Amino acid sequence: MTTIDLLPDATDMGPVMLKTAELARLVHWYTAGVGLERIAERPGIVELGVDGRTILVLEEAPDLRGPNPADAGLFHTAILYPTHAALAAAVVRMTQLPDIQFAGTGDHHVSEAFYFADPDGNGVELYVDRPRDQWVWQDGHVYMTTEFIDPNRFVNEHLDRGTFGQSSIAPVDAKVGHVHLQVGDVATARAFYVDALGFAETTSLGNTALFVSAGGYHHHMAMNVWNSRGAGRRADTLGLGRVEIRVPDAEALGAARERLTARGIPVADDGQSLRFDDPWANLITLTPASA
């Protein structure tokens, strides 16, 4: 792919929107555990984030059903913390929540991660990156693996006990690091997210998972078929409502619109952002960071 076919290096992830039947319960989980704070509220909607910047939008939708585990949709939202100490503090906060659903750990070589499910069953990854100069690239693909992390050892090594408890809020530079989706097949995901949208493929696991990014990051998005092989378009359910991707400026937005429309993908353009569905009806919004 040429540079004009790719999303700009400065592309990043914006807020993720989740639909929930129990708004107050989910707000408590993401504030008390993850460490987000209320940024804005309006009837049926709460925006959570840090330092005035929205990371997660929770929308109450009591009339919707829950998704089937084999449906396309959200695999997990991944919150990136800036330091090992910040991640260790989040892990400890999570263990203090009642009925916490802990789903495991993963040393991925490029990052270290802890996995949970929120009270609605949405996957959540809390992670910290290793320095980029420690990542291993070969032929345009980054080496990633999954090895066990002992949670107790991680906390003992990294928790700043002198400051823990002074604040329950995540650091101001915490953000959505990546979003991982369940899809029906990898080839279709590659055609959409790489060939049309303009991410670069960074690694894949045969025909079971694909990882893509902009600017040489290990991945801004991933798609897998581990639970959802053969899934078709989603119904409107609880769970994932919208994924937002931030591009640097209006020029990048226009280039993305041209790539998508050239491939016959319907795009709604309100002059400020683009809205379109991926092949499984996961709603994607593209917004310029300068807006």
mmCIF file of N, CA, C and O in Angstrom, residues 127-224:
data_model
loop_
_atom_site.group_PDB
_atom_site.id
_atom_site.type_symbol
_atom_site.label_atom_id
_atom_site.label_comp_id
_atom_site.label_asym_id
_atom_site.label_seq_id
_atom_site.Cartn_x
_atom_site.Cartn_y
_atom_site.Cartn_z
ATOM 1 N N TYR A 127 -3.859 -2.403 30.298
ATOM 2 C CA TYR A 127 -2.507 -2.795 29.897
ATOM 3 C C TYR A 127 -1.530 -1.628 29.913
ATOM 4 O O TYR A 127 -1.917 -0.465 29.991
ATOM 5 N N VAL A 128 -0.253 -1.984 29.845
ATOM 6 C CA VAL A 128 0.830 -1.022 29.724
ATOM 7 C C VAL A 128 1.733 -1.492 28.594
ATOM 8 O O VAL A 128 1.952 -2.700 28.424
ATOM 9 N N ASP A 129 2.220 -0.560 27.799
ATOM 10 C CA ASP A 129 3.132 -0.909 26.706
ATOM 11 C C ASP A 129 4.569 -1.007 27.210
ATOM 12 O O ASP A 129 4.978 -0.263 28.113
ATOM 13 N N ARG A 130 5.322 -1.904 26.592
ATOM 14 C CA ARG A 130 6.770 -1.863 26.734
ATOM 15 C C ARG A 130 7.313 -0.806 25.765
ATOM 16 O O ARG A 130 6.653 -0.450 24.782
ATOM 17 N N PRO A 131 8.508 -0.277 26.024
ATOM 18 C CA PRO A 131 9.066 0.731 25.114
ATOM 19 C C PRO A 131 9.143 0.202 23.678
ATOM 20 O O PRO A 131 9.422 -0.980 23.444
ATOM 21 N N ARG A 132 8.907 1.078 22.724
ATOM 22 C CA ARG A 132 8.873 0.650 21.323
ATOM 23 C C ARG A 132 10.201 0.058 20.864
ATOM 24 O O ARG A 132 10.216 -0.796 19.972
ATOM 25 N N ASP A 133 11.302 0.508 21.444
ATOM 26 C CA ASP A 133 12.587 -0.036 20.989
ATOM 27 C C ASP A 133 12.799 -1.482 21.441
ATOM 28 O O ASP A 133 13.785 -2.120 21.043
ATOM 29 N N GLN A 134 11.885 -1.999 22.245
ATOM 30 C CA GLN A 134 11.946 -3.410 22.632
ATOM 31 C C GLN A 134 11.049 -4.292 21.765
ATOM 32 O O GLN A 134 11.102 -5.518 21.858
ATOM 33 N N TRP A 135 10.224 -3.668 20.920
ATOM 34 C CA TRP A 135 9.364 -4.460 20.041
ATOM 35 C C TRP A 135 10.211 -5.044 18.916
ATOM 36 O O TRP A 135 11.174 -4.422 18.451
ATOM 37 N N VAL A 136 9.859 -6.213 18.466
ATOM 38 C CA VAL A 136 10.611 -6.907 17.418
ATOM 39 C C VAL A 136 9.760 -6.959 16.151
ATOM 40 O O VAL A 136 8.661 -7.537 16.146
ATOM 41 N N TRP A 137 10.279 -6.353 15.076
ATOM 42 C CA TRP A 137 9.570 -6.330 13.798
ATOM 43 C C TRP A 137 10.336 -7.149 12.766
ATOM 44 O O TRP A 137 11.569 -7.130 12.735
ATOM 45 N N GLN A 138 9.619 -7.848 11.923
ATOM 46 C CA GLN A 138 10.212 -8.569 10.812
ATOM 47 C C GLN A 138 9.234 -8.579 9.645
ATOM 48 O O GLN A 138 8.079 -8.996 9.798
ATOM 49 N N ASP A 139 9.692 -8.089 8.494
ATOM 50 C CA ASP A 139 8.863 -8.037 7.284
ATOM 51 C C ASP A 139 7.535 -7.328 7.539
ATOM 52 O O ASP A 139 6.474 -7.747 7.046
ATOM 53 N N GLY A 140 7.587 -6.238 8.309
ATOM 54 C CA GLY A 140 6.408 -5.430 8.546
ATOM 55 C C GLY A 140 5.457 -5.954 9.598
ATOM 56 O O GLY A 140 4.422 -5.338 9.848
ATOM 57 N N HIS A 141 5.785 -7.079 10.216
ATOM 58 C CA HIS A 141 4.945 -7.649 11.259
ATOM 59 C C HIS A 141 5.666 -7.593 12.596
ATOM 60 O O HIS A 141 6.872 -7.823 12.674
ATOM 61 N N VAL A 142 4.909 -7.287 13.651
ATOM 62 C CA VAL A 142 5.482 -7.200 14.982
ATOM 63 C C VAL A 142 5.290 -8.532 15.703
ATOM 64 O O VAL A 142 4.265 -9.200 15.532
ATOM 65 N N TYR A 143 6.298 -8.894 16.465
ATOM 66 C CA TYR A 143 6.216 -10.151 17.222
ATOM 67 C C TYR A 143 5.361 -9.939 18.463
ATOM 68 O O TYR A 143 5.625 -9.066 19.283
ATOM 69 N N MET A 144 4.291 -10.735 18.583
ATOM 70 C CA MET A 144 3.460 -10.729 19.776
ATOM 71 C C MET A 144 3.209 -12.169 20.206
ATOM 72 O O MET A 144 3.065 -13.057 19.362
ATOM 73 N N THR A 145 3.181 -12.378 21.487
ATOM 74 C CA THR A 145 2.935 -13.696 22.041
ATOM 75 C C THR A 145 2.019 -13.535 23.247
ATOM 76 O O THR A 145 1.618 -12.416 23.573
ATOM 77 N N THR A 146 1.686 -14.606 23.913
ATOM 78 C CA THR A 146 0.902 -14.529 25.142
ATOM 79 C C THR A 146 1.521 -15.466 26.165
ATOM 80 O O THR A 146 1.528 -16.681 25.969
ATOM 81 N N GLU A 147 2.063 -14.881 27.217
ATOM 82 C CA GLU A 147 2.643 -15.644 28.313
ATOM 83 C C GLU A 147 2.028 -15.181 29.623
ATOM 84 O O GLU A 147 1.568 -14.046 29.742
ATOM 85 N N PHE A 148 2.015 -16.044 30.599
ATOM 86 C CA PHE A 148 1.363 -15.764 31.877
ATOM 87 C C PHE A 148 2.107 -14.685 32.658
ATOM 88 O O PHE A 148 3.336 -14.647 32.692
ATOM 89 N N ILE A 149 1.342 -13.809 33.294
ATOM 90 C CA ILE A 149 1.867 -12.859 34.268
ATOM 91 C C ILE A 149 1.277 -13.220 35.622
ATOM 92 O O ILE A 149 0.051 -13.370 35.748
ATOM 93 N N ASP A 150 2.119 -13.361 36.617
ATOM 94 C CA ASP A 150 1.638 -13.604 37.979
ATOM 95 C C ASP A 150 1.123 -12.277 38.533
ATOM 96 O O ASP A 150 1.905 -11.343 38.741
ATOM 97 N N PRO A 151 -0.186 -12.141 38.773
ATOM 98 C CA PRO A 151 -0.722 -10.849 39.223
ATOM 99 C C PRO A 151 -0.112 -10.375 40.534
ATOM 100 O O PRO A 151 0.180 -9.174 40.688
ATOM 101 N N ASN A 152 0.071 -11.278 41.489
ATOM 102 C CA ASN A 152 0.638 -10.868 42.776
ATOM 103 C C ASN A 152 2.059 -10.355 42.611
ATOM 104 O O ASN A 152 2.441 -9.333 43.203
ATOM 105 N N ARG A 153 2.840 -11.050 41.806
ATOM 106 C CA ARG A 153 4.215 -10.600 41.587
ATOM 107 C C ARG A 153 4.234 -9.253 40.878
ATOM 108 O O ARG A 153 5.033 -8.366 41.228
ATOM 109 N N PHE A 154 3.369 -9.074 39.874
ATOM 110 C CA PHE A 154 3.317 -7.807 39.142
ATOM 111 C C PHE A 154 3.000 -6.660 40.095
ATOM 112 O O PHE A 154 3.660 -5.608 40.068
ATOM 113 N N VAL A 155 1.984 -6.853 40.930
ATOM 114 C CA VAL A 155 1.597 -5.795 41.869
ATOM 115 C C VAL A 155 2.724 -5.524 42.869
ATOM 116 O O VAL A 155 3.052 -4.364 43.161
ATOM 117 N N ASN A 156 3.327 -6.570 43.398
ATOM 118 C CA ASN A 156 4.405 -6.385 44.374
ATOM 119 C C ASN A 156 5.590 -5.645 43.772
ATOM 120 O O ASN A 156 6.262 -4.860 44.461
ATOM 121 N N GLU A 157 5.850 -5.877 42.490
ATOM 122 C CA GLU A 157 6.993 -5.228 41.843
ATOM 123 C C GLU A 157 6.701 -3.784 41.450
ATOM 124 O O GLU A 157 7.603 -2.941 41.468
ATOM 125 N N HIS A 158 5.452 -3.470 41.124
ATOM 126 C CA HIS A 158 5.176 -2.186 40.476
ATOM 127 C C HIS A 158 4.284 -1.232 41.252
ATOM 128 O O HIS A 158 4.279 -0.034 40.944
ATOM 129 N N LEU A 159 3.542 -1.710 42.234
ATOM 130 C CA LEU A 159 2.637 -0.807 42.935
ATOM 131 C C LEU A 159 3.416 0.192 43.775
ATOM 132 O O LEU A 159 4.296 -0.181 44.560
ATOM 133 N N ASP A 160 3.090 1.469 43.620
ATOM 134 C CA ASP A 160 3.673 2.517 44.455
ATOM 135 C C ASP A 160 2.808 2.633 45.711
ATOM 136 O O ASP A 160 1.799 3.338 45.724
ATOM 137 N N ARG A 161 3.206 1.935 46.739
ATOM 138 C CA ARG A 161 2.381 1.880 47.950
ATOM 139 C C ARG A 161 2.344 3.217 48.679
ATOM 140 O O ARG A 161 1.448 3.476 49.485
ATOM 141 N N GLY A 162 3.310 4.082 48.396
ATOM 142 C CA GLY A 162 3.324 5.385 49.038
ATOM 143 C C GLY A 162 2.242 6.315 48.523
ATOM 144 O O GLY A 162 1.785 7.194 49.245
ATOM 145 N N THR A 163 1.839 6.120 47.268
ATOM 146 C CA THR A 163 0.815 6.995 46.680
ATOM 147 C C THR A 163 -0.511 6.281 46.473
ATOM 148 O O THR A 163 -1.530 6.941 46.272
ATOM 149 N N PHE A 164 -0.522 4.946 46.510
ATOM 150 C CA PHE A 164 -1.775 4.237 46.276
ATOM 151 C C PHE A 164 -2.777 4.591 47.376
ATOM 152 O O PHE A 164 -2.460 4.607 48.558
ATOM 153 N N GLY A 165 -3.975 4.868 46.971
ATOM 154 C CA GLY A 165 -5.014 5.252 47.923
ATOM 155 C C GLY A 165 -5.210 6.736 48.019
ATOM 156 O O GLY A 165 -6.243 7.202 48.509
ATOM 157 N N GLN A 166 -4.223 7.515 47.540
ATOM 158 C CA GLN A 166 -4.387 8.962 47.566
ATOM 159 C C GLN A 166 -5.334 9.441 46.469
ATOM 160 O O GLN A 166 -5.934 10.489 46.573
ATOM 161 N N SER A 167 -5.442 8.648 45.401
ATOM 162 C CA SER A 167 -6.355 8.980 44.317
ATOM 163 C C SER A 167 -6.870 7.699 43.690
ATOM 164 O O SER A 167 -6.116 6.742 43.526
ATOM 165 N N SER A 168 -8.143 7.677 43.375
ATOM 166 C CA SER A 168 -8.730 6.522 42.695
ATOM 167 C C SER A 168 -8.900 6.781 41.206
ATOM 168 O O SER A 168 -9.518 5.990 40.503
ATOM 169 N N ILE A 169 -8.314 7.884 40.727
ATOM 170 C CA ILE A 169 -8.493 8.286 39.342
ATOM 171 C C ILE A 169 -7.296 7.831 38.514
ATOM 172 O O ILE A 169 -6.149 7.919 38.940
ATOM 173 N N ALA A 170 -7.568 7.342 37.316
ATOM 174 C CA ALA A 170 -6.506 6.946 36.397
ATOM 175 C C ALA A 170 -5.682 8.172 35.996
ATOM 176 O O ALA A 170 -6.168 9.303 36.034
ATOM 177 N N PRO A 171 -4.418 7.990 35.604
ATOM 178 C CA PRO A 171 -3.585 9.114 35.166
ATOM 179 C C PRO A 171 -4.216 9.849 33.985
ATOM 180 O O PRO A 171 -4.992 9.264 33.209
ATOM 181 N N VAL A 172 -3.859 11.115 33.830
ATOM 182 C CA VAL A 172 -4.500 11.948 32.810
ATOM 183 C C VAL A 172 -4.217 11.433 31.403
ATOM 184 O O VAL A 172 -4.982 11.733 30.475
ATOM 185 N N ASP A 173 -3.134 10.684 31.198
ATOM 186 C CA ASP A 173 -2.830 10.203 29.859
ATOM 187 C C ASP A 173 -3.267 8.765 29.623
ATOM 188 O O ASP A 173 -2.861 8.145 28.645
ATOM 189 N N ALA A 174 -4.102 8.202 30.504
ATOM 190 C CA ALA A 174 -4.745 6.933 30.191
ATOM 191 C C ALA A 174 -5.695 7.155 29.011
ATOM 192 O O ALA A 174 -6.250 8.238 28.831
ATOM 193 N N LYS A 175 -5.870 6.130 28.188
ATOM 194 C CA LYS A 175 -6.702 6.283 26.988
ATOM 195 C C LYS A 175 -7.107 4.915 26.463
ATOM 196 O O LYS A 175 -6.617 3.881 26.934
ATOM 197 N N VAL A 176 -7.999 4.920 25.473
ATOM 198 C CA VAL A 176 -8.281 3.689 24.746
ATOM 199 C C VAL A 176 -7.074 3.394 23.866
ATOM 200 O O VAL A 176 -6.770 4.144 22.936
ATOM 201 N N GLY A 177 -6.373 2.312 24.173
ATOM 202 C CA GLY A 177 -5.195 1.954 23.389
ATOM 203 C C GLY A 177 -5.557 1.193 22.134
ATOM 204 O O GLY A 177 -4.991 1.414 21.058
ATOM 205 N N HIS A 178 -6.513 0.280 22.270
ATOM 206 C CA HIS A 178 -6.994 -0.446 21.091
ATOM 207 C C HIS A 178 -8.370 -1.028 21.368
ATOM 208 O O HIS A 178 -8.817 -1.077 22.515
ATOM 209 N N VAL A 179 -9.024 -1.455 20.314
ATOM 210 C CA VAL A 179 -10.334 -2.096 20.404
ATOM 211 C C VAL A 179 -10.251 -3.412 19.639
ATOM 212 O O VAL A 179 -9.768 -3.447 18.502
ATOM 213 N N HIS A 180 -10.709 -4.478 20.271
ATOM 214 C CA HIS A 180 -10.648 -5.819 19.688
ATOM 215 C C HIS A 180 -12.081 -6.284 19.433
ATOM 216 O O HIS A 180 -12.913 -6.267 20.345
ATOM 217 N N LEU A 181 -12.362 -6.681 18.201
ATOM 218 C CA LEU A 181 -13.708 -7.055 17.781
ATOM 219 C C LEU A 181 -13.821 -8.544 17.506
ATOM 220 O O LEU A 181 -12.839 -9.199 17.153
ATOM 221 N N GLN A 182 -15.026 -9.062 17.640
ATOM 222 C CA GLN A 182 -15.389 -10.373 17.125
ATOM 223 C C GLN A 182 -16.003 -10.175 15.742
ATOM 224 O O GLN A 182 -16.883 -9.324 15.573
ATOM 225 N N VAL A 183 -15.544 -10.953 14.756
ATOM 226 C CA VAL A 183 -16.032 -10.829 13.385
ATOM 227 C C VAL A 183 -16.316 -12.218 12.828
ATOM 228 O O VAL A 183 -16.020 -13.236 13.455
ATOM 229 N N GLY A 184 -16.869 -12.249 11.622
ATOM 230 C CA GLY A 184 -17.232 -13.523 11.027
ATOM 231 C C GLY A 184 -16.099 -14.226 10.314
ATOM 232 O O GLY A 184 -16.029 -15.454 10.300
ATOM 233 N N ASP A 185 -15.198 -13.438 9.685
ATOM 234 C CA ASP A 185 -14.040 -14.053 9.041
ATOM 235 C C ASP A 185 -12.943 -13.015 8.852
ATOM 236 O O ASP A 185 -13.210 -11.812 8.734
ATOM 237 N N VAL A 186 -11.705 -13.485 8.832
ATOM 238 C CA VAL A 186 -10.546 -12.594 8.815
ATOM 239 C C VAL A 186 -10.335 -11.970 7.443
ATOM 240 O O VAL A 186 -9.943 -10.803 7.340
ATOM 241 N N ALA A 187 -10.581 -12.720 6.373
ATOM 242 C CA ALA A 187 -10.355 -12.171 5.032
ATOM 243 C C ALA A 187 -11.227 -10.947 4.783
ATOM 244 O O ALA A 187 -10.763 -9.932 4.238
ATOM 245 N N THR A 188 -12.479 -11.008 5.188
ATOM 246 C CA THR A 188 -13.376 -9.859 5.025
ATOM 247 C C THR A 188 -12.932 -8.700 5.914
ATOM 248 O O THR A 188 -13.005 -7.532 5.515
ATOM 249 N N ALA A 189 -12.472 -9.014 7.122
ATOM 250 C CA ALA A 189 -11.963 -7.968 8.017
ATOM 251 C C ALA A 189 -10.752 -7.273 7.401
ATOM 252 O O ALA A 189 -10.629 -6.043 7.466
ATOM 253 N N ARG A 190 -9.866 -8.041 6.786
ATOM 254 C CA ARG A 190 -8.685 -7.442 6.147
ATOM 255 C C ARG A 190 -9.089 -6.542 4.983
ATOM 256 O O ARG A 190 -8.549 -5.432 4.821
ATOM 257 N N ALA A 191 -10.026 -6.996 4.180
ATOM 258 C CA ALA A 191 -10.474 -6.191 3.038
ATOM 259 C C ALA A 191 -11.072 -4.870 3.496
ATOM 260 O O ALA A 191 -10.901 -3.832 2.840
ATOM 261 N N PHE A 192 -11.762 -4.894 4.645
ATOM 262 C CA PHE A 192 -12.398 -3.667 5.133
ATOM 263 C C PHE A 192 -11.400 -2.789 5.875
ATOM 264 O O PHE A 192 -11.219 -1.606 5.534
ATOM 265 N N TYR A 193 -10.763 -3.321 6.922
ATOM 266 C CA TYR A 193 -9.966 -2.478 7.813
ATOM 267 C C TYR A 193 -8.601 -2.100 7.243
ATOM 268 O O TYR A 193 -8.061 -1.039 7.583
ATOM 269 N N VAL A 194 -8.058 -2.916 6.368
ATOM 270 C CA VAL A 194 -6.763 -2.611 5.753
ATOM 271 C C VAL A 194 -6.971 -1.973 4.380
ATOM 272 O O VAL A 194 -6.581 -0.829 4.144
ATOM 273 N N ASP A 195 -7.597 -2.711 3.457
ATOM 274 C CA ASP A 195 -7.681 -2.240 2.076
ATOM 275 C C ASP A 195 -8.566 -1.007 1.923
ATOM 276 O O ASP A 195 -8.250 -0.112 1.135
ATOM 277 N N ALA A 196 -9.682 -0.946 2.661
ATOM 278 C CA ALA A 196 -10.608 0.175 2.508
ATOM 279 C C ALA A 196 -10.349 1.291 3.508
ATOM 280 O O ALA A 196 -10.156 2.443 3.132
ATOM 281 N N LEU A 197 -10.314 0.962 4.792
ATOM 282 C CA LEU A 197 -10.179 2.006 5.808
ATOM 283 C C LEU A 197 -8.764 2.563 5.857
ATOM 284 O O LEU A 197 -8.577 3.762 6.069
ATOM 285 N N GLY A 198 -7.738 1.705 5.682
ATOM 286 C CA GLY A 198 -6.380 2.229 5.576
ATOM 287 C C GLY A 198 -5.462 1.945 6.735
ATOM 288 O O GLY A 198 -4.386 2.538 6.840
ATOM 289 N N PHE A 199 -5.841 1.044 7.635
ATOM 290 C CA PHE A 199 -4.878 0.578 8.633
ATOM 291 C C PHE A 199 -3.835 -0.301 7.954
ATOM 292 O O PHE A 199 -4.085 -0.898 6.896
ATOM 293 N N ALA A 200 -2.675 -0.421 8.571
ATOM 294 C CA ALA A 200 -1.652 -1.362 8.131
ATOM 295 C C ALA A 200 -1.766 -2.637 8.951
ATOM 296 O O ALA A 200 -1.980 -2.586 10.167
ATOM 297 N N GLU A 201 -1.627 -3.777 8.303
ATOM 298 C CA GLU A 201 -1.616 -5.040 9.032
ATOM 299 C C GLU A 201 -0.301 -5.164 9.794
ATOM 300 O O GLU A 201 0.773 -4.962 9.236
ATOM 301 N N THR A 202 -0.388 -5.481 11.091
ATOM 302 C CA THR A 202 0.830 -5.614 11.886
ATOM 303 C C THR A 202 1.142 -7.051 12.265
ATOM 304 O O THR A 202 2.294 -7.385 12.498
ATOM 305 N N THR A 203 0.143 -7.897 12.336
ATOM 306 C CA THR A 203 0.371 -9.325 12.499
ATOM 307 C C THR A 203 -0.957 -10.045 12.328
ATOM 308 O O THR A 203 -2.021 -9.422 12.294
ATOM 309 N N SER A 204 -0.886 -11.356 12.175
ATOM 310 C CA SER A 204 -2.104 -12.159 12.061
ATOM 311 C C SER A 204 -1.834 -13.538 12.630
ATOM 312 O O SER A 204 -0.682 -13.965 12.754
ATOM 313 N N LEU A 205 -2.900 -14.204 12.988
ATOM 314 C CA LEU A 205 -2.825 -15.586 13.446
ATOM 315 C C LEU A 205 -3.600 -16.440 12.449
ATOM 316 O O LEU A 205 -4.756 -16.814 12.681
ATOM 317 N N GLY A 206 -2.979 -16.686 11.302
ATOM 318 C CA GLY A 206 -3.618 -17.463 10.259
ATOM 319 C C GLY A 206 -4.948 -16.857 9.867
ATOM 320 O O GLY A 206 -5.049 -15.655 9.610
ATOM 321 N N ASN A 207 -5.977 -17.691 9.830
ATOM 322 C CA ASN A 207 -7.307 -17.200 9.479
ATOM 323 C C ASN A 207 -8.191 -17.029 10.707
ATOM 324 O O ASN A 207 -9.413 -17.061 10.611
ATOM 325 N N THR A 208 -7.541 -16.830 11.894
ATOM 326 C CA THR A 208 -8.320 -16.697 13.128
ATOM 327 C C THR A 208 -8.274 -15.299 13.735
ATOM 328 O O THR A 208 -9.184 -14.935 14.466
ATOM 329 N N ALA A 209 -7.240 -14.514 13.457
ATOM 330 C CA ALA A 209 -7.159 -13.185 14.061
ATOM 331 C C ALA A 209 -6.276 -12.274 13.221
ATOM 332 O O ALA A 209 -5.310 -12.730 12.587
ATOM 333 N N LEU A 210 -6.597 -10.995 13.242
ATOM 334 C CA LEU A 210 -5.881 -9.973 12.489
ATOM 335 C C LEU A 210 -5.661 -8.774 13.392
ATOM 336 O O LEU A 210 -6.557 -8.373 14.139
ATOM 337 N N PHE A 211 -4.456 -8.177 13.318
ATOM 338 C CA PHE A 211 -4.100 -7.006 14.121
ATOM 339 C C PHE A 211 -3.649 -5.903 13.170
ATOM 340 O O PHE A 211 -2.833 -6.142 12.272
ATOM 341 N N VAL A 212 -4.175 -4.685 13.371
ATOM 342 C CA VAL A 212 -3.901 -3.582 12.448
ATOM 343 C C VAL A 212 -3.620 -2.308 13.236
ATOM 344 O O VAL A 212 -4.059 -2.153 14.374
ATOM 345 N N SER A 213 -2.882 -1.384 12.584
ATOM 346 C CA SER A 213 -2.563 -0.138 13.282
ATOM 347 C C SER A 213 -2.210 0.960 12.295
ATOM 348 O O SER A 213 -2.083 0.733 11.088
ATOM 349 N N ALA A 214 -1.995 2.142 12.837
ATOM 350 C CA ALA A 214 -1.404 3.267 12.112
ATOM 351 C C ALA A 214 -0.130 3.681 12.842
ATOM 352 O O ALA A 214 -0.016 3.512 14.060
ATOM 353 N N GLY A 215 0.822 4.221 12.092
ATOM 354 C CA GLY A 215 2.013 4.806 12.691
ATOM 355 C C GLY A 215 2.943 3.831 13.378
ATOM 356 O O GLY A 215 3.724 4.233 14.247
ATOM 357 N N GLY A 216 2.896 2.555 13.027
ATOM 358 C CA GLY A 216 3.821 1.596 13.612
ATOM 359 C C GLY A 216 3.486 1.161 15.015
ATOM 360 O O GLY A 216 4.341 0.599 15.712
ATOM 361 N N TYR A 217 2.252 1.411 15.477
ATOM 362 C CA TYR A 217 1.834 0.890 16.769
ATOM 363 C C TYR A 217 1.593 -0.612 16.623
ATOM 364 O O TYR A 217 1.369 -1.109 15.517
ATOM 365 N N HIS A 218 1.642 -1.369 17.745
ATOM 366 C CA HIS A 218 1.460 -2.817 17.593
ATOM 367 C C HIS A 218 0.052 -3.160 17.133
ATOM 368 O O HIS A 218 -0.119 -4.008 16.272
ATOM 369 N N HIS A 219 -0.970 -2.516 17.692
ATOM 370 C CA HIS A 219 -2.288 -2.592 17.079
ATOM 371 C C HIS A 219 -3.231 -1.578 17.713
ATOM 372 O O HIS A 219 -3.259 -1.411 18.916
ATOM 373 N N HIS A 220 -3.958 -0.886 16.859
ATOM 374 C CA HIS A 220 -5.058 -0.024 17.289
ATOM 375 C C HIS A 220 -6.379 -0.787 17.281
ATOM 376 O O HIS A 220 -7.299 -0.456 18.030
ATOM 377 N N MET A 221 -6.476 -1.781 16.386
ATOM 378 C CA MET A 221 -7.664 -2.615 16.333
ATOM 379 C C MET A 221 -7.248 -4.051 16.050
ATOM 380 O O MET A 221 -6.182 -4.304 15.484
ATOM 381 N N ALA A 222 -8.094 -4.968 16.479
ATOM 382 C CA ALA A 222 -7.898 -6.379 16.175
ATOM 383 C C ALA A 222 -9.257 -6.993 15.904
ATOM 384 O O ALA A 222 -10.288 -6.487 16.360
ATOM 385 N N MET A 223 -9.267 -8.079 15.155
ATOM 386 C CA MET A 223 -10.495 -8.796 14.836
ATOM 387 C C MET A 223 -10.206 -10.283 14.941
ATOM 388 O O MET A 223 -9.181 -10.746 14.430
ATOM 389 N N ASN A 224 -11.086 -11.027 15.603
ATOM 390 C CA ASN A 224 -10.884 -12.466 15.687
ATOM 391 C C ASN A 224 -12.193 -13.207 15.449
ATOM 392 O O ASN A 224 -13.280 -12.632 15.530
#
